[in-house]
CSV table of C-alpha atoms and ligand atoms in Angstrom, one decimal:
chain,number,residue,atom,x,y,z
A,4,UNK,CA,3.8,5.0,-38.8
A,5,UNK,CA,0.1,3.7,-38.4
A,6,UNK,CA,1.0,0.6,-36.8
A,7,UNK,CA,3.3,2.4,-34.0
A,8,UNK,CA,-0.3,4.9,-33.0
A,9,UNK,CA,-2.6,2.1,-33.3
A,10,UNK,CA,0.4,0.3,-30.8
A,11,UNK,CA,0.3,3.4,-28.4
A,12,UNK,CA,-3.7,3.4,-28.7
A,13,UNK,CA,-3.7,-0.2,-27.2
A,14,UNK,CA,-1.1,0.3,-24.5
A,15,UNK,CA,-2.9,3.4,-23.5
A,16,UNK,CA,-6.4,1.5,-23.4
A,17,UNK,CA,-4.6,-1.1,-21.3
A,18,UNK,CA,-3.3,1.2,-18.7
A,19,UNK,CA,-6.7,2.7,-18.5
A,20,UNK,CA,-8.3,-0.7,-17.7
A,21,UNK,CA,-5.7,-1.4,-15.5
A,22,UNK,CA,-6.8,1.5,-13.6
A,23,UNK,CA,-10.6,0.7,-13.9
A,24,UNK,CA,-10.4,-2.8,-12.5
A,25,UNK,CA,-8.6,-1.2,-9.3
A,26,UNK,CA,-11.4,-0.3,-7.6
A,27,UNK,CA,-11.3,1.7,-4.4
A,28,UNK,CA,-13.4,1.2,-0.8
A,29,UNK,CA,-16.8,2.4,-1.7
A,30,UNK,CA,-17.5,5.8,-0.2
A,31,UNK,CA,-13.9,6.1,0.9
A,32,UNK,CA,-14.0,7.9,4.0
A,33,UNK,CA,-10.4,9.5,4.5
A,34,UNK,CA,-10.8,10.8,8.3
A,35,UNK,CA,-11.9,7.6,9.4
A,36,UNK,CA,-9.0,6.0,7.6
A,37,UNK,CA,-6.5,8.6,9.8
A,38,UNK,CA,-4.6,7.5,12.5
A,39,UNK,CA,-2.2,4.4,13.7
A,40,UNK,CA,-2.0,1.3,11.4
A,41,UNK,CA,0.7,-1.8,11.1
A,42,UNK,CA,1.4,-3.2,8.3
A,43,UNK,CA,0.9,-6.6,9.0
A,44,UNK,CA,1.1,-8.1,5.4
A,45,UNK,CA,2.8,-7.4,2.1
A,46,UNK,CA,2.6,-9.4,-1.2
A,47,UNK,CA,5.2,-8.1,-3.6
A,48,UNK,CA,6.0,-9.0,-7.3
A,49,UNK,CA,9.7,-7.3,-7.8
A,50,UNK,CA,12.6,-9.7,-7.7
A,51,UNK,CA,14.7,-6.7,-6.6
A,52,UNK,CA,12.5,-7.2,-3.1
A,53,UNK,CA,14.0,-10.4,-2.6
A,54,UNK,CA,16.9,-9.8,-0.5
A,55,UNK,CA,14.9,-7.7,1.9
A,56,UNK,CA,11.8,-10.0,2.4
A,57,UNK,CA,13.5,-11.5,5.6
A,58,UNK,CA,14.1,-8.5,6.9
A,59,UNK,CA,10.6,-7.3,6.9
A,60,UNK,CA,9.0,-6.5,9.9
A,61,UNK,CA,5.1,-5.3,10.5
A,62,UNK,CA,5.9,-1.6,10.7
A,63,UNK,CA,3.8,1.1,12.5
A,64,UNK,CA,2.4,3.8,10.4
A,65,UNK,CA,0.2,6.9,11.0
A,66,UNK,CA,-2.0,8.4,8.3
A,67,UNK,CA,-2.4,12.1,8.7
A,68,UNK,CA,-5.1,13.9,6.5
A,69,UNK,CA,-4.0,17.3,5.4
A,70,UNK,CA,-6.9,20.3,4.8
A,71,UNK,CA,-6.3,20.0,1.3
A,72,UNK,CA,-7.3,16.2,1.0
A,73,UNK,CA,-4.0,15.2,0.2
A,74,UNK,CA,-2.4,12.6,3.1
A,75,UNK,CA,1.0,12.1,5.0
A,76,UNK,CA,2.1,8.4,5.9
A,77,UNK,CA,4.4,8.4,8.6
A,78,UNK,CA,6.1,4.8,8.7
A,79,UNK,CA,8.7,3.7,11.6
A,80,UNK,CA,10.9,1.2,10.0
A,81,UNK,CA,13.1,-1.1,12.4
A,82,UNK,CA,16.4,-1.0,10.3
A,83,UNK,CA,19.9,-2.0,10.9
A,84,UNK,CA,20.8,1.2,11.9
A,85,UNK,CA,18.1,1.7,14.3
A,86,UNK,CA,14.3,3.1,14.3
A,87,UNK,CA,13.8,5.2,11.4
A,88,UNK,CA,10.8,7.7,10.6
A,89,UNK,CA,10.0,8.2,7.0
A,90,UNK,CA,7.0,10.4,6.0
A,91,UNK,CA,5.4,9.5,2.3
A,92,UNK,CA,3.3,12.2,0.8
A,93,UNK,CA,0.3,10.9,-1.0
A,94,UNK,CA,-1.7,13.0,-3.3
A,95,UNK,CA,-5.4,13.0,-4.0
A,96,UNK,CA,-6.8,12.2,-7.2
A,97,UNK,CA,-10.6,13.0,-8.2
A,98,UNK,CA,-11.6,9.3,-7.1
A,99,UNK,CA,-12.0,9.1,-3.0
A,100,UNK,CA,-9.8,6.5,-2.0
A,101,UNK,CA,-7.4,6.8,-4.7
A,102,UNK,CA,-3.5,8.8,-4.3
A,103,UNK,CA,-0.6,8.9,-6.0
A,104,UNK,CA,3.0,9.4,-4.7
A,105,UNK,CA,6.3,10.0,-5.9
A,106,UNK,CA,8.8,7.4,-4.7
A,107,UNK,CA,12.2,8.8,-4.0
A,108,UNK,CA,13.4,4.8,-4.1
A,109,UNK,CA,12.2,4.1,-7.4
A,110,UNK,CA,12.2,7.7,-8.9
A,111,UNK,CA,8.7,7.0,-10.2
A,112,UNK,CA,5.2,8.0,-9.8
A,113,UNK,CA,2.8,5.0,-8.1
A,114,UNK,CA,-0.6,4.5,-8.0
A,115,UNK,CA,-2.3,4.1,-4.2
A,116,UNK,CA,-5.7,2.4,-3.9
A,117,UNK,CA,-7.4,1.5,-0.4
A,118,UNK,CA,-9.2,-1.3,-2.0
A,119,UNK,CA,-10.7,-2.4,0.9
A,120,UNK,CA,-11.0,-1.2,4.7
A,121,UNK,CA,-13.5,-1.5,7.8
A,122,UNK,CA,-11.5,1.6,9.5
A,123,UNK,CA,-11.7,0.1,12.8
A,124,UNK,CA,-9.6,-3.2,11.8
A,125,UNK,CA,-8.0,-3.8,8.9
A,126,UNK,CA,-7.2,-2.4,5.3
A,127,UNK,CA,-6.1,-3.8,1.8
A,128,UNK,CA,-3.8,-1.4,0.1
A,129,UNK,CA,-2.7,-1.9,-3.5
A,130,UNK,CA,0.1,0.3,-4.9
A,131,UNK,CA,1.4,0.0,-8.5
A,132,UNK,CA,3.5,2.0,-10.7
A,133,UNK,CA,1.3,4.4,-13.5
A,134,UNK,CA,2.0,2.5,-16.9
A,135,UNK,CA,3.3,-1.0,-15.9
A,136,UNK,CA,2.7,-3.5,-13.3
A,137,UNK,CA,6.4,-3.1,-11.9
A,138,UNK,CA,6.8,-2.9,-8.2
A,139,UNK,CA,3.2,-3.9,-7.8
A,140,UNK,CA,2.2,-4.5,-3.9
A,141,UNK,CA,-0.3,-5.4,-1.7
A,142,UNK,CA,-0.3,-4.4,1.6
A,143,UNK,CA,-2.8,-5.6,4.5
A,144,UNK,CA,-2.7,-3.0,7.7
A,145,UNK,CA,-4.1,-3.8,10.8
A,146,UNK,CA,-5.2,-1.1,13.6
A,147,UNK,CA,-3.4,-3.6,16.1
A,148,UNK,CA,-0.6,-5.6,15.8
A,149,UNK,CA,-2.6,-8.8,15.3
A,150,UNK,CA,-5.9,-9.2,13.5
A,151,UNK,CA,-7.9,-12.4,13.2
A,152,UNK,CA,-7.1,-15.3,10.7
A,153,UNK,CA,-10.0,-14.6,8.3
A,154,UNK,CA,-8.9,-11.1,7.7
A,155,UNK,CA,-5.4,-12.7,7.1
A,156,UNK,CA,-7.1,-15.0,4.9
A,157,UNK,CA,-9.1,-12.1,2.8
A,158,UNK,CA,-5.7,-10.6,2.1
A,159,UNK,CA,-4.1,-13.9,0.9
A,160,UNK,CA,-7.1,-14.6,-1.4
A,161,UNK,CA,-6.9,-11.0,-2.6
A,162,UNK,CA,-3.1,-10.9,-3.5
A,163,UNK,CA,-3.6,-14.8,-5.3
A,164,UNK,CA,-6.3,-13.2,-6.7
A,165,UNK,CA,-3.9,-10.4,-8.4
A,166,UNK,CA,-1.7,-13.0,-9.4
A,167,UNK,CA,1.1,-12.6,-6.5
A,168,UNK,CA,2.7,-16.3,-6.2
A,169,UNK,CA,2.3,-17.6,-2.7
A,170,UNK,CA,5.8,-17.3,-1.6
A,171,UNK,CA,5.8,-14.0,-2.2
A,172,UNK,CA,2.8,-13.1,0.1
A,173,UNK,CA,4.7,-12.5,3.6
A,174,UNK,CA,3.0,-11.8,7.3
A,175,UNK,CA,6.0,-10.2,8.7
A,176,UNK,CA,6.8,-10.5,12.7
A,177,UNK,CA,6.4,-7.4,15.0
A,178,UNK,CA,8.9,-4.5,14.6
A,179,UNK,CA,10.7,-5.1,18.2
A,180,UNK,CA,11.2,-1.5,19.8
A,181,UNK,CA,9.9,0.3,17.0
A,182,UNK,CA,9.1,3.1,17.6
A,183,UNK,CA,10.8,3.1,21.0
A,184,UNK,CA,8.1,2.2,23.6
A,185,UNK,CA,7.3,5.2,25.6
A,186,UNK,CA,7.3,7.5,22.6
A,187,UNK,CA,4.4,5.1,21.2
A,188,UNK,CA,0.9,7.2,20.5
B,218,LIG,C1,3.3,16.6,6.0
B,218,LIG,O1,4.7,16.0,5.6
B,218,LIG,C2,5.8,17.1,5.2
B,218,LIG,C3,7.0,16.5,4.8
B,218,LIG,O2,7.6,15.8,5.7
B,218,LIG,C4,5.7,18.1,6.2
B,218,LIG,O3,6.7,19.1,5.7
B,218,LIG,C5,4.5,18.6,6.7
B,218,LIG,O4,4.5,19.7,8.0
B,218,LIG,C6,3.5,16.9,7.3
B,218,LIG,N1,2.3,17.8,7.8
B,218,LIG,C7,1.7,17.3,8.9
B,218,LIG,C8,0.4,17.8,9.0
B,218,LIG,O5,1.8,16.5,9.5
B,219,LIG,C1,-14.9,-4.4,11.2
B,219,LIG,O1,-14.0,-4.4,12.3
B,219,LIG,C2,-14.9,-4.8,13.7
B,219,LIG,C3,-13.9,-4.4,15.0
B,219,LIG,O2,-13.7,-3.3,15.3
B,219,LIG,C4,-15.2,-6.3,13.7
B,219,LIG,O3,-15.9,-6.5,14.6
B,219,LIG,C5,-16.2,-6.7,12.4
B,219,LIG,O4,-16.2,-7.9,12.7
B,219,LIG,C6,-15.1,-6.0,11.2
B,219,LIG,N1,-15.9,-6.3,10.0
B,219,LIG,C7,-15.2,-7.2,9.0
B,219,LIG,C8,-16.4,-7.5,8.0
B,219,LIG,O5,-14.6,-7.8,9.0
């Protein structure tokens, strides 16, 4: 009984430490982060993602801040059945730059941290399941469809430092006609 309690406390401590070591961008400014981004890089740790890795495209996303501090992330995903729009609802936490969202795909709450951004060019976003490291991802977002090599290097170095294997760090090609040109904002 007692050892169970100790074990639970230890697990809680580890979880809290795992949270504490993922610091968001200092002085995170949601209004400056708003608008259009392209997901130019992705590092994954889930073996379930392997069948999708070669299909991945540099999808476009739109960050819309809501008046209450939450965020809608709209993503345009090129799929085999065409260009699909998905809206993800990120809820704010007490820490600026940190959000939570409920993944319907994995049926679990995930933490999302904007780790590093200069707002006008790139952003590194870390996503993980609260309570363990399953389905952890790092994404590189760019304001345009290409970013400078040193920004790509920064993304790769960050993912490697978080323990992602080199072969799980992807920089997918652009998502052809998705959203269809003409409807692009
Ligand atoms: C945010 O997303 C929700 C769910 O899709 C939608 O109902 C709501 O209108 C969106 N809000 C804005 C400002 O886009
Ligand atoms: C931030 O973005 C601007 C381009 O808008 C770029 O000139 C600048 O070098 C970037 N800063 C860093 C640290 O990458």
